[in-house]
Coordinates of C-alpha atoms and ligand atoms in Angstrom, one line a residue:
M1393 CA 98.5 113.2 87.0
C1394 CA 99.1 116.1 84.7
G1395 CA 96.8 118.3 82.4
I1396 CA 97.7 118.8 78.5
I1397 CA 96.0 121.0 76.1
G1398 CA 97.1 121.7 72.4
Y1399 CA 95.5 124.1 69.9
V1400 CA 96.1 124.5 66.4
G1401 CA 93.9 127.2 64.4
G1402 CA 93.8 130.6 63.4
K1403 CA 94.0 132.5 66.8
Q1404 CA 96.9 133.2 68.9
A1405 CA 97.6 130.0 71.0
A1406 CA 99.1 131.3 74.0
P1407 CA 95.8 132.9 75.7
I1408 CA 94.0 129.7 74.6
L1409 CA 96.5 127.5 76.4
L1410 CA 96.8 129.7 79.6
D1411 CA 93.0 129.4 79.8
G1412 CA 92.9 125.8 79.4
L1413 CA 95.9 125.3 81.9
R1414 CA 93.9 127.1 84.5
R1415 CA 90.8 124.8 83.9
L1416 CA 93.4 121.9 84.2
E1417 CA 95.1 123.1 87.2
Y1418 CA 93.2 120.7 89.6
R1419 CA 94.9 117.9 87.6
G1420 CA 98.5 118.7 89.1
Y1421 CA 100.0 122.2 89.8
D1422 CA 103.7 121.9 90.7
S1423 CA 104.7 123.5 87.5
A1424 CA 103.5 124.5 84.1
G1425 CA 104.9 125.4 80.6
V1426 CA 103.9 126.2 76.8
A1427 CA 105.5 125.6 73.6
V1428 CA 104.1 127.7 71.0
L1429 CA 105.0 127.4 67.2
D1430 CA 105.5 130.7 65.1
R1431 CA 106.3 129.6 61.6
A1432 CA 109.8 127.9 62.2
E1433 CA 110.2 129.2 65.8
L1434 CA 109.3 127.3 68.7
G1435 CA 108.6 129.5 71.7
V1436 CA 108.9 127.6 75.1
R1437 CA 108.2 129.2 78.4
K1438 CA 107.7 127.1 81.6
K1439 CA 107.9 127.8 85.3
T1440 CA 107.4 126.0 88.6
G1441 CA 104.5 126.9 91.1
K1442 CA 100.7 127.4 90.0
I1443 CA 99.7 128.9 87.0
D1444 CA 99.0 132.4 87.9
E1445 CA 102.3 132.7 90.2
G1446 CA 104.2 130.8 87.5
I1447 CA 103.7 130.4 83.8
A1448 CA 101.2 133.1 83.6
R1449 CA 103.7 135.8 84.8
E1450 CA 106.3 134.1 82.6
L1451 CA 104.2 134.6 79.6
A1452 CA 103.3 138.2 80.7
A1453 CA 106.9 139.1 80.9
D1454 CA 108.1 137.3 77.9
P1455 CA 105.1 136.7 75.4
V1456 CA 105.1 134.1 72.6
Q1457 CA 103.5 134.4 69.3
G1458 CA 101.9 131.8 67.2
T1459 CA 98.8 130.0 66.4
M1460 CA 99.6 126.6 67.3
G1461 CA 101.0 125.2 70.7
I1462 CA 100.8 122.8 73.5
A1463 CA 100.7 123.2 77.2
H1464 CA 101.1 121.3 80.3
T1465 CA 100.5 121.6 84.0
R1466 CA 102.4 118.9 86.2
W1467 CA 102.1 116.8 89.1
A1468 CA 105.4 115.5 89.7
T1469 CA 106.2 111.7 89.1
H1470 CA 109.6 111.4 87.9
G1471 CA 111.9 114.5 89.1
A1472 CA 111.2 117.2 91.6
P1473 CA 109.0 120.2 90.6
S1474 CA 111.5 122.7 89.1
D1475 CA 111.8 124.9 85.9
E1476 CA 113.9 122.3 84.1
N1477 CA 111.7 119.4 85.0
S1478 CA 108.6 121.2 83.8
H1479 CA 107.1 120.5 80.5
P1480 CA 107.3 121.0 77.5
H1481 CA 110.5 118.9 76.9
L1482 CA 112.6 119.2 73.7
D1483 CA 114.5 116.6 71.7
A1484 CA 118.3 116.7 71.1
S1485 CA 117.8 119.0 68.1
G1486 CA 115.5 121.5 69.8
R1487 CA 113.0 121.0 66.8
I1488 CA 110.4 118.8 68.6
A1489 CA 108.5 119.8 71.6
V1490 CA 106.4 117.1 73.9
V1491 CA 104.3 117.3 76.8
H1492 CA 103.1 114.1 78.5
N1493 CA 100.9 112.9 81.1
G1494 CA 101.9 109.2 82.6
V1495 CA 104.8 107.3 83.6
I1496 CA 107.5 105.7 81.1
E1497 CA 108.6 102.7 83.1
N1498 CA 111.5 101.7 80.8
Y1499 CA 112.9 105.3 80.6
E1500 CA 116.1 104.6 82.3
Q1501 CA 117.3 102.1 80.0
M1502 CA 116.2 104.2 77.2
R1503 CA 118.2 107.4 78.7
E1504 CA 121.3 105.1 79.3
R1505 CA 121.2 104.2 75.6
L1506 CA 120.8 107.8 74.5
L1507 CA 123.4 109.1 76.8
A1508 CA 125.6 106.4 75.1
A1509 CA 124.9 107.8 71.7
G1510 CA 126.0 111.3 72.7
H1511 CA 122.8 112.8 74.0
T1512 CA 122.6 115.1 77.0
F1513 CA 119.8 115.9 79.2
Q1514 CA 118.6 119.2 81.0
S1515 CA 116.1 117.3 83.4
S1516 CA 115.6 114.1 85.4
T1517 CA 112.1 113.4 83.7
D1518 CA 111.0 110.4 81.6
T1519 CA 109.3 112.8 79.4
E1520 CA 112.7 114.3 78.3
V1521 CA 114.0 110.7 77.3
L1522 CA 110.7 110.3 75.4
A1523 CA 111.3 113.5 73.5
H1524 CA 114.7 112.7 72.6
L1525 CA 113.6 109.1 71.6
I1526 CA 111.1 110.9 69.2
G1527 CA 113.6 113.3 67.7
E1528 CA 115.9 110.1 67.2
H1529 CA 113.1 108.4 65.2
Y1530 CA 112.2 111.7 63.3
E1531 CA 115.7 111.8 61.8
K1532 CA 114.9 108.5 60.0
Y1533 CA 112.0 110.6 58.0
Q1534 CA 113.1 114.1 58.1
D1535 CA 113.8 114.2 54.3
E1536 CA 110.4 113.1 53.6
P1537 CA 108.3 115.6 51.7
D1538 CA 105.4 114.6 53.8
R1539 CA 106.3 116.2 57.2
A1540 CA 103.1 115.3 58.9
G1541 CA 103.5 111.7 58.1
A1542 CA 107.1 111.9 59.3
L1543 CA 106.2 113.3 62.6
T1544 CA 103.5 110.7 63.1
R1545 CA 105.8 108.0 62.1
A1546 CA 108.5 109.2 64.5
V1547 CA 106.0 109.3 67.4
S1548 CA 104.8 105.8 66.5
G1549 CA 108.1 104.6 66.2
A1550 CA 109.3 106.1 69.7
L1551 CA 106.1 104.8 71.4
R1552 CA 106.5 101.1 70.2
E1553 CA 109.7 101.1 72.4
V1554 CA 107.9 102.6 75.3
I1555 CA 106.7 100.4 78.4
G1556 CA 104.3 102.5 80.4
T1557 CA 101.5 104.9 80.2
Y1558 CA 101.1 108.2 78.2
G1559 CA 98.6 110.8 76.9
L1560 CA 101.0 113.2 75.0
A1561 CA 101.0 115.9 72.4
V1562 CA 103.8 116.8 69.9
V1563 CA 104.9 119.7 67.8
S1564 CA 107.9 120.3 65.6
T1565 CA 109.3 123.3 63.6
E1566 CA 109.6 120.7 60.9
A1567 CA 105.9 120.3 60.5
P1568 CA 104.4 123.8 61.1
G1569 CA 100.7 123.5 61.7
V1570 CA 100.7 119.8 62.5
M1571 CA 100.3 118.4 66.0
V1572 CA 100.5 114.7 66.8
G1573 CA 98.9 113.0 70.0
A1574 CA 98.8 109.6 71.4
R1575 CA 97.4 107.8 74.3
R1576 CA 97.7 104.6 76.2
G1577 CA 96.5 104.5 79.9
S1578 CA 96.2 108.3 80.2
P1579 CA 93.3 110.4 78.8
L1580 CA 93.4 112.2 75.6
I1581 CA 90.5 114.1 73.8
V1582 CA 90.3 115.5 70.5
G1583 CA 88.1 118.8 70.5
I1584 CA 86.6 119.7 67.2
G1585 CA 86.1 123.3 66.3
H1586 CA 85.6 125.2 63.3
D1587 CA 89.0 125.8 61.2
E1588 CA 90.6 124.9 64.7
N1589 CA 91.1 121.7 66.7
F1590 CA 92.1 120.9 70.3
L1591 CA 93.7 118.1 72.2
T1592 CA 93.4 117.9 76.0
S1593 CA 93.5 115.4 78.8
D1594 CA 90.3 116.8 80.2
A1595 CA 87.3 118.1 78.3
N1596 CA 86.9 121.0 81.0
A1597 CA 89.9 122.6 79.3
I1598 CA 88.0 123.0 75.9
V1599 CA 84.3 123.0 76.5
A1600 CA 84.3 126.8 76.2
H1601 CA 85.3 126.5 72.6
T1602 CA 83.6 123.1 71.6
R1603 CA 81.5 120.5 72.9
E1604 CA 82.2 118.1 70.0
V1605 CA 85.0 115.6 71.2
V1606 CA 86.5 112.4 70.4
F1607 CA 87.5 110.2 73.3
L1608 CA 90.9 108.4 71.9
N1609 CA 91.5 104.8 72.8
D1610 CA 94.5 103.2 74.0
Y1611 CA 97.3 103.0 71.3
D1612 CA 95.3 105.7 69.2
V1613 CA 97.8 108.1 67.5
V1614 CA 96.1 111.3 65.9
T1615 CA 97.7 113.6 63.5
M1616 CA 95.9 117.0 63.5
T1617 CA 96.0 120.3 61.7
A1618 CA 93.5 123.3 62.1
E1619 CA 91.3 121.6 59.2
R1620 CA 91.2 117.9 60.0
F1621 CA 92.5 115.3 62.1
D1622 CA 93.2 111.6 61.3
V1623 CA 93.7 108.6 63.9
V1624 CA 95.5 105.5 63.4
N1625 CA 95.8 102.7 66.1
L1626 CA 99.2 101.3 67.0
G1627 CA 97.7 98.0 68.0
T1628 CA 95.1 97.5 65.2
D1629 CA 95.9 100.0 62.5
T1630 CA 92.3 100.9 62.0
A1631 CA 91.0 103.2 64.7
T1632 CA 87.5 103.7 65.8
V1633 CA 86.6 107.3 65.8
Q1634 CA 83.2 108.3 67.6
I1635 CA 82.4 111.8 67.8
S1636 CA 80.3 112.7 71.3
K1637 CA 78.9 115.8 72.6
L1638 CA 79.8 117.0 76.1
E1639 CA 76.9 116.9 78.6
F1640 CA 78.0 119.9 80.4
D1641 CA 79.0 123.6 79.4
A1642 CA 81.6 126.0 80.3
E1643 CA 79.6 127.6 83.2
D1644 CA 79.4 124.1 85.1
S1645 CA 83.2 124.1 85.6
Q1646 CA 83.4 127.7 86.7
R1647 CA 83.5 129.0 90.2
G1648 CA 80.8 131.5 90.0
E1649 CA 80.2 133.6 93.1
F1650 CA 82.0 130.9 95.3
E1651 CA 85.3 131.5 96.8
H1652 CA 86.3 128.2 96.1
F1653 CA 85.3 125.2 93.8
M1654 CA 85.0 123.0 96.7
L1655 CA 82.5 125.2 98.4
K1656 CA 80.6 125.5 95.2
E1657 CA 80.4 121.8 94.8
I1658 CA 79.4 121.3 98.5
H1659 CA 76.6 123.7 97.9
E1660 CA 75.5 121.9 94.4
Q1661 CA 74.7 118.8 96.5
P1662 CA 70.9 119.3 96.6
R1663 CA 71.0 119.6 92.8
T1664 CA 73.5 116.6 92.1
V1665 CA 71.6 114.3 94.5
E1666 CA 68.3 115.1 92.5
N1667 CA 70.4 114.6 89.3
A1668 CA 71.5 111.2 90.6
L1669 CA 67.9 110.3 91.4
R1670 CA 66.6 111.6 88.2
G1671 CA 64.6 108.8 86.2
R1672 CA 65.6 106.0 88.5
I1673 CA 63.0 105.5 90.9
D1674 CA 60.3 103.2 90.0
Q1675 CA 57.5 104.1 92.4
E1676 CA 55.0 101.5 90.9
G1677 CA 57.5 98.6 91.1
A1678 CA 59.0 100.1 94.5
T1679 CA 62.6 99.8 92.9
A1680 CA 65.0 101.6 91.3
R1681 CA 65.9 101.4 87.5
F1682 CA 69.0 101.9 85.6
G1683 CA 69.7 102.3 81.8
G1684 CA 73.2 101.2 81.5
L1685 CA 73.8 98.1 83.9
N1686 CA 73.7 95.9 80.5
M1687 CA 72.9 93.1 82.6
T1688 CA 69.6 91.1 82.5
P1689 CA 67.4 90.6 85.6
A1690 CA 68.4 86.9 85.5
E1691 CA 72.1 87.9 85.3
L1692 CA 71.6 90.2 88.2
R1693 CA 69.7 87.7 90.1
G1694 CA 72.5 85.1 89.6
V1695 CA 75.1 87.4 91.3
Q1696 CA 75.9 85.5 94.4
R1697 CA 78.6 88.0 95.6
I1698 CA 79.9 91.4 94.8
I1699 CA 83.6 92.8 95.1
I1700 CA 83.8 96.6 95.0
A1701 CA 87.1 98.0 94.2
A1702 CA 88.1 101.7 94.4
S1703 CA 90.5 104.3 95.8
G1704 CA 90.3 107.1 98.2
T1705 CA 86.8 108.8 98.9
S1706 CA 85.4 106.3 96.3
W1707 CA 86.7 103.5 98.6
H1708 CA 84.8 105.1 101.5
A1709 CA 81.8 105.0 99.3
A1710 CA 82.6 101.5 98.5
L1711 CA 82.4 100.6 102.2
I1712 CA 79.1 102.1 102.7
G1713 CA 78.1 100.4 99.5
E1714 CA 78.8 97.2 101.4
Y1715 CA 76.5 98.0 104.1
L1716 CA 73.8 99.3 101.8
I1717 CA 74.0 95.9 99.5
E1718 CA 74.2 93.5 102.2
G1719 CA 71.4 95.4 104.5
L1720 CA 68.9 95.7 101.6
A1721 CA 69.7 92.9 99.1
H1722 CA 71.5 90.4 101.3
V1723 CA 74.3 89.9 98.7
P1724 CA 77.6 89.2 100.5
V1725 CA 80.0 92.2 99.5
E1726 CA 83.8 92.6 99.7
V1727 CA 85.5 95.8 99.5
E1728 CA 89.0 96.0 98.1
F1729 CA 91.7 98.7 97.6
A1730 CA 91.7 98.7 93.9
H1731 CA 95.5 98.4 94.1
E1732 CA 95.5 95.5 96.3
F1733 CA 92.7 93.7 94.3
C1734 CA 95.1 93.9 91.2
Y1735 CA 98.0 92.5 92.8
R1736 CA 97.0 89.9 95.7
M1737 CA 95.8 86.6 94.9
T1738 CA 91.9 87.4 95.5
P1739 CA 90.1 83.9 94.9
V1740 CA 87.0 85.0 93.0
R1741 CA 84.1 82.7 92.3
R1742 CA 82.5 82.7 88.9
D1743 CA 79.1 84.2 90.2
T1744 CA 81.0 87.2 91.5
L1745 CA 80.2 90.6 90.2
V1746 CA 82.9 93.2 90.3
L1747 CA 81.9 97.0 90.8
V1748 CA 84.5 99.8 90.4
I1749 CA 83.9 103.3 91.7
S1750 CA 85.8 106.3 90.3
Q1751 CA 84.8 109.9 90.2
S1752 CA 87.2 110.8 87.3
G1753 CA 87.0 107.3 85.5
E1754 CA 90.9 107.6 85.1
T1755 CA 92.3 106.5 88.3
A1756 CA 95.2 104.1 87.3
D1757 CA 94.8 101.7 90.2
T1758 CA 91.0 101.5 89.5
L1759 CA 91.4 101.0 85.9
M1760 CA 93.7 98.3 86.5
A1761 CA 91.2 96.5 88.8
L1762 CA 88.6 96.8 86.1
R1763 CA 90.8 95.1 83.6
E1764 CA 92.0 92.6 86.0
A1765 CA 88.4 91.4 86.8
Q1766 CA 87.6 91.4 83.1
R1767 CA 90.8 89.5 82.1
R1768 CA 89.6 87.0 84.7
G1769 CA 86.3 86.7 82.9
H1770 CA 84.2 88.8 85.3
K1771 CA 81.3 91.0 84.3
A1772 CA 82.7 94.4 85.7
L1773 CA 80.4 97.4 86.3
A1774 CA 81.6 101.0 87.1
I1775 CA 80.0 104.0 89.1
V1776 CA 81.6 106.8 87.3
N1777 CA 80.9 110.7 87.3
V1778 CA 83.2 111.7 83.9
V1779 CA 81.1 110.7 80.9
G1780 CA 83.5 109.1 78.3
S1781 CA 86.3 108.4 80.9
T1782 CA 88.3 105.4 80.3
I1783 CA 86.7 103.4 83.0
A1784 CA 83.4 104.5 81.8
R1785 CA 84.1 103.2 78.4
E1786 CA 85.8 99.9 79.3
A1787 CA 83.4 98.8 81.9
D1788 CA 80.6 96.4 80.8
G1789 CA 78.1 98.6 82.1
G1790 CA 77.5 101.2 84.8
I1791 CA 75.7 103.9 86.6
Y1792 CA 76.9 107.7 85.9
M1793 CA 76.8 109.8 89.3
H1794 CA 75.6 112.9 87.0
A1795 CA 77.4 115.3 89.6
G1796 CA 78.8 117.4 86.7
P1797 CA 82.4 118.3 86.7
E1798 CA 83.9 118.1 90.1
I1799 CA 87.0 120.8 90.0
G1800 CA 87.9 120.7 93.8
V1801 CA 90.6 117.9 94.4
A1802 CA 88.8 117.0 97.7
S1803 CA 85.6 114.9 96.4
T1804 CA 82.4 116.2 97.8
K1805 CA 79.2 116.1 95.4
A1806 CA 80.6 113.0 93.6
F1807 CA 81.0 111.1 97.0
T1808 CA 77.3 111.8 97.9
A1809 CA 76.1 111.2 94.2
T1810 CA 77.9 107.8 94.5
L1811 CA 76.0 106.9 97.7
V1812 CA 72.7 107.6 96.0
A1813 CA 73.6 105.3 93.1
L1814 CA 74.7 102.7 95.6
T1815 CA 71.4 103.0 97.4
L1816 CA 69.6 102.6 94.4
L1817 CA 71.5 99.6 93.1
A1818 CA 71.0 97.9 96.5
I1819 CA 67.4 98.6 96.3
H1820 CA 67.4 97.2 92.6
L1821 CA 69.1 94.1 93.7
G1822 CA 67.2 93.8 96.7
R1823 CA 63.8 94.0 95.0
M1824 CA 64.9 90.9 92.9
R1825 CA 65.5 89.0 96.1
M1826 CA 64.0 89.4 99.6
L1827 CA 63.4 93.2 99.9
S1828 CA 59.7 94.1 100.5
A1829 CA 58.0 96.7 98.6
G1830 CA 57.1 98.6 101.9
R1831 CA 60.8 98.7 103.0
A1832 CA 62.0 99.7 99.7
L1833 CA 59.6 102.6 99.4
E1834 CA 60.6 103.9 102.9
V1835 CA 64.1 104.2 101.6
L1836 CA 63.1 105.8 98.2
R1837 CA 60.9 108.1 99.9
A1838 CA 63.9 109.4 102.1
L1839 CA 66.0 109.5 99.1
E1840 CA 63.6 111.9 97.5
A1841 CA 63.6 114.0 100.6
L1842 CA 67.3 114.4 100.5
P1843 CA 67.8 117.6 98.3
A1844 CA 65.7 119.7 100.7
Q1845 CA 67.5 118.2 103.9
I1846 CA 70.8 119.0 102.5
E1847 CA 69.7 122.5 101.7
S1848 CA 68.6 122.9 105.4
L1849 CA 72.2 121.6 106.4
L1850 CA 73.9 123.9 104.1
G1851 CA 72.0 126.8 106.0
Q1852 CA 74.1 125.8 109.1
S1853 CA 77.5 126.6 107.3
D1854 CA 78.0 129.8 109.3
A1855 CA 77.5 127.8 112.6
I1856 CA 80.0 125.0 111.3
R1857 CA 82.5 127.7 110.6
E1858 CA 82.3 129.1 114.0
L1859 CA 82.7 125.4 115.3
A1860 CA 85.7 125.0 113.0
L1861 CA 87.4 128.2 114.1
K1862 CA 87.0 126.9 117.8
Y1863 CA 89.0 123.7 117.2
A1864 CA 91.5 125.5 114.6
S1865 CA 94.5 125.0 116.7
A1866 CA 94.0 121.2 117.4
D1867 CA 96.9 119.2 115.7
D1868 CA 95.1 115.9 116.0
F1869 CA 91.4 114.6 115.2
F1870 CA 89.5 111.5 115.6
F1871 CA 86.5 111.0 113.4
L1872 CA 84.5 108.0 114.9
G1873 CA 81.4 105.9 114.0
R1874 CA 79.8 102.4 113.9
G1875 CA 77.8 100.9 111.3
Y1876 CA 77.0 102.9 108.5
S1877 CA 78.8 105.5 110.4
Y1878 CA 82.2 104.0 110.5
P1879 CA 83.0 104.7 106.9
T1880 CA 81.2 108.1 107.0
A1881 CA 83.9 108.8 109.7
L1882 CA 86.7 107.7 107.6
E1883 CA 85.5 110.0 104.7
G1884 CA 85.2 112.9 107.3
A1885 CA 88.6 112.4 108.3
L1886 CA 90.1 112.3 104.9
K1887 CA 88.4 115.5 104.0
L1888 CA 90.0 117.1 106.9
K1889 CA 93.3 115.9 106.5
E1890 CA 93.7 116.5 102.6
I1891 CA 92.7 120.2 102.6
S1892 CA 93.9 121.4 106.2
Y1893 CA 96.9 119.2 106.5
I1894 CA 95.7 118.6 110.2
H1895 CA 96.4 114.8 111.2
A1896 CA 92.9 113.3 111.4
E1897 CA 92.1 109.6 111.8
G1898 CA 89.0 107.8 111.0
Y1899 CA 88.2 105.0 113.3
S1900 CA 85.6 102.6 114.4
A1901 CA 84.1 104.0 117.6
A1902 CA 84.0 100.4 119.2
E1903 CA 87.6 99.8 118.2
M1904 CA 89.0 102.8 120.1
K1905 CA 89.2 100.9 123.3
H1906 CA 91.5 98.3 121.9
G1907 CA 94.3 100.8 121.7
P1908 CA 94.1 104.3 120.0
I1909 CA 92.1 105.5 123.1
A1910 CA 95.5 105.8 124.5
L1911 CA 95.9 108.9 122.4
I1912 CA 93.0 110.8 123.8
E1913 CA 93.8 114.0 125.7
E1914 CA 92.0 117.3 126.2
T1915 CA 93.5 118.5 123.0
T1916 CA 92.2 115.9 120.8
P1917 CA 88.8 116.6 119.4
C1918 CA 86.7 113.6 118.5
V1919 CA 84.1 114.0 115.8
F1920 CA 81.3 111.3 116.5
V1921 CA 79.0 110.4 113.6
I1922 CA 76.1 109.3 115.9
P1923 CA 72.7 109.4 114.3
Q1924 CA 69.7 107.8 116.2
D1925 CA 70.1 104.5 114.1
S1926 CA 70.6 101.0 115.3
M1927 CA 74.1 101.6 116.6
Y1928 CA 73.2 104.9 118.6
D1929 CA 73.3 103.3 122.2
K1930 CA 76.5 101.2 121.3
T1931 CA 78.2 104.5 119.9
M1932 CA 76.8 106.4 122.8
A1933 CA 78.7 104.0 125.1
N1934 CA 81.9 104.5 123.1
L1935 CA 81.5 108.3 123.3
E1936 CA 81.2 108.2 127.1
M1937 CA 84.6 106.4 127.0
I1938 CA 86.1 109.4 125.3
R1939 CA 84.5 111.8 127.5
A1940 CA 85.9 110.0 130.6
R1941 CA 89.2 110.9 129.4
K1942 CA 88.5 114.4 128.9
G1943 CA 88.5 114.3 125.0
P1944 CA 86.4 117.1 123.5
V1945 CA 83.5 115.7 121.5
I1946 CA 81.7 117.1 118.6
A1947 CA 78.5 115.1 117.6
L1948 CA 76.9 114.8 114.4
A1949 CA 73.5 113.6 115.7
T1950 CA 69.8 113.4 114.7
E1951 CA 67.5 116.4 115.2
G1952 CA 65.1 115.7 118.5
D1953 CA 68.1 113.9 120.1
D1954 CA 67.7 115.5 123.4
L1955 CA 70.4 113.3 125.3
I1956 CA 73.4 114.1 123.0
G1957 CA 73.6 117.9 124.1
K1958 CA 74.3 116.7 127.7
V1959 CA 77.5 114.6 126.7
A1960 CA 78.9 116.3 123.8
D1961 CA 80.7 119.5 123.9
D1962 CA 79.4 120.7 120.4
V1963 CA 76.5 119.2 118.2
I1964 CA 75.4 119.5 114.5
F1965 CA 72.2 118.2 114.1
L1966 CA 71.1 116.3 111.1
P1967 CA 67.5 115.8 109.5
R1968 CA 65.8 112.9 110.6
S1969 CA 66.1 110.0 107.8
Q1970 CA 66.4 106.2 107.1
E1971 CA 69.6 104.6 108.5
E1972 CA 71.1 103.9 105.1
L1973 CA 71.1 107.6 104.3
Y1974 CA 72.6 109.3 107.3
P1975 CA 76.0 108.7 105.7
I1976 CA 75.0 111.3 103.0
L1977 CA 73.4 113.7 105.5
A1978 CA 76.6 113.4 107.9
S1979 CA 78.9 114.1 105.2
V1980 CA 77.7 117.7 104.3
P1981 CA 78.6 119.2 107.7
A1982 CA 81.9 117.2 107.8
Q1983 CA 82.7 118.8 104.5
L1984 CA 81.9 122.4 105.4
F1985 CA 83.8 121.7 108.6
A1986 CA 86.9 120.5 106.7
Y1987 CA 86.4 123.3 104.2
H1988 CA 86.0 126.1 106.9
L1989 CA 89.0 124.7 109.0
A1990 CA 91.2 124.8 105.7
V1991 CA 90.4 128.4 105.0
A1992 CA 91.1 129.5 108.6
R1993 CA 94.5 127.9 108.4
G1994 CA 95.0 129.7 105.0
C1995 CA 95.3 126.3 103.0
D1996 CA 94.7 126.2 99.3
V1997 CA 91.5 124.4 99.5
D1998 CA 91.0 123.5 95.7
K1999 CA 94.6 122.5 95.0
P2000 CA 96.0 121.0 98.3
R2001 CA 99.7 120.4 98.5
N2002 CA 101.2 117.3 97.0
L2003 CA 97.7 116.1 95.5
A2004 CA 96.1 116.1 92.2
K2005 CA 92.3 115.4 91.3
S2006 CA 92.9 112.1 89.9
V2007 CA 96.0 109.7 90.2
T2008 CA 96.6 108.3 86.9
V2009 CA 99.8 106.7 87.9
L2010 CA 100.1 103.3 89.7
Ligands
AGP3403 C1 89.2 112.4 97.6 O1 88.7 113.7 98.3 C2 90.6 112.4 96.9 N1 90.8 113.5 96.2 C3 91.0 111.0 96.4 O2 90.9 110.2 97.7 C4 90.1 110.3 95.4 O3 89.0 110.0 96.1 C5 90.8 109.1 94.9 O4 92.1 109.6 94.3 C6 90.0 108.4 93.8 O5 89.7 109.3 92.8 P1 88.4 108.6 91.8 O6 87.2 108.6 92.6 O7 88.5 109.7 90.6 O8 88.9 107.3 91.3

């Protein structure tokens, strides 16, 4: 996934674009570039590497002037990270500059045709082919007096040849003061300013300038100047333009006094769990309530099966959701990787509800799963964090996580907010079925105790850092658990591997004896998620098996457990709670453990290598 920002107005564009790139960097950071128009001159600067080491230095050494421009930070899909593969890309004439987020699937055929027509390319990217295609279409309209219309028609004509996904912005020396944007499958947002307008793939990049935005829809093409913007739709010719107000402000997407966004977001969890609960607990009815499911109680009662589709950390949350909904509502749940759900022949009965989970609301695999479910005629709900994101807008209903902007690539607060939403949903469904008021109230009260309990866990950060330093030289970790603690272990392992680059494997504690225990040595630390829940004794037996083979054990255990200290090498104690909520409580120390270990190893915690915050390619 990449980040795009465009500006047209009365101020110098370069500083605005650079600031926007910094706010977009978590979306991809292999390289970055800008194209700024100064009357009829197009100033292009681009550089591999992260913003501050690459493009920022390039612009300081060789500034560009102009009050309109586009910029891009890249997560490489086609073509390795390099200066020439960095965006913006120019057409053959050098008059048109393009920045693009997405994948042009038929770019090779187009490239062959253009090469045969005499074009030459500087890069190996699909985007440069798109730029040349736009330039080729522009030649048909270049003599028209309406330069804005000519550029729009050139972009539209080129996109009609495209198979694939795009969120793009285009400027041309032939149309000073005019910017054209278009989207299909990758997000693109218009930011409405006073005598200035913005284009971006993520509202974080412009929230400091405006909170009035338009979330463009697939096939929309926008023609924008400092004073106005017009939207047409390639599919229907009439576009629906709805002005929305961003719920968060610039401060929310700043790091504040924290060294990393990830640490800030870990520490925000008492507040974000509160936000996820706010207004959703019905004490009197001993249930949960939602404003946006868009399903009647009768429809919800008619649901006989639920499929949850997601990716990565959201898939781990989905696995915990399976335990929650089956345990509290007795509705059969099947969890699928979003990409698998799309492409395998999953027999799905008519009374099946599909639920997708996505923090960004833009993950291509998960968006495909949503559309596949709807294509088959199923109600499809979504649990999403980013308001106005594609998945949020295309789902038939859903639940917002209310975790605020999550900038760190490793998901933390969105994960625990998702678990809160899933617990509330399970109670909501359960109370329409067999779940007693008493049992529901036990879990609801435990949910309300979470913020203070998470606060106390955050107070252990220094001790957890010491523990991380103790194991900083390990090359392999296991994270083990059973029941609710099994997916919790999977998530703990993902956190560690994706930010510290240490090989960490989440596994069922029970399954270890069927092979993987062969890997246990004195240098293989095993993190056991072992709260005093219904699986405690069984998990303890698995822990003893590891100890018998001299594997070091780090236990995430319940306060008051006076046995665990005798069998584990190190213990992090969790506050006592309901079984359903230990995944939330255990994840906080696991997040801190991964964070401190990654920092100790000198890793870039917020922008880990090879990753991006949301993967908008299939
Ligand atoms: C989580 O730490 C990772 N960054 C990644 O697995 C992420 O959860 C996954 O790509 C899904 O993203 P989404 O929730 O935005 O759909």
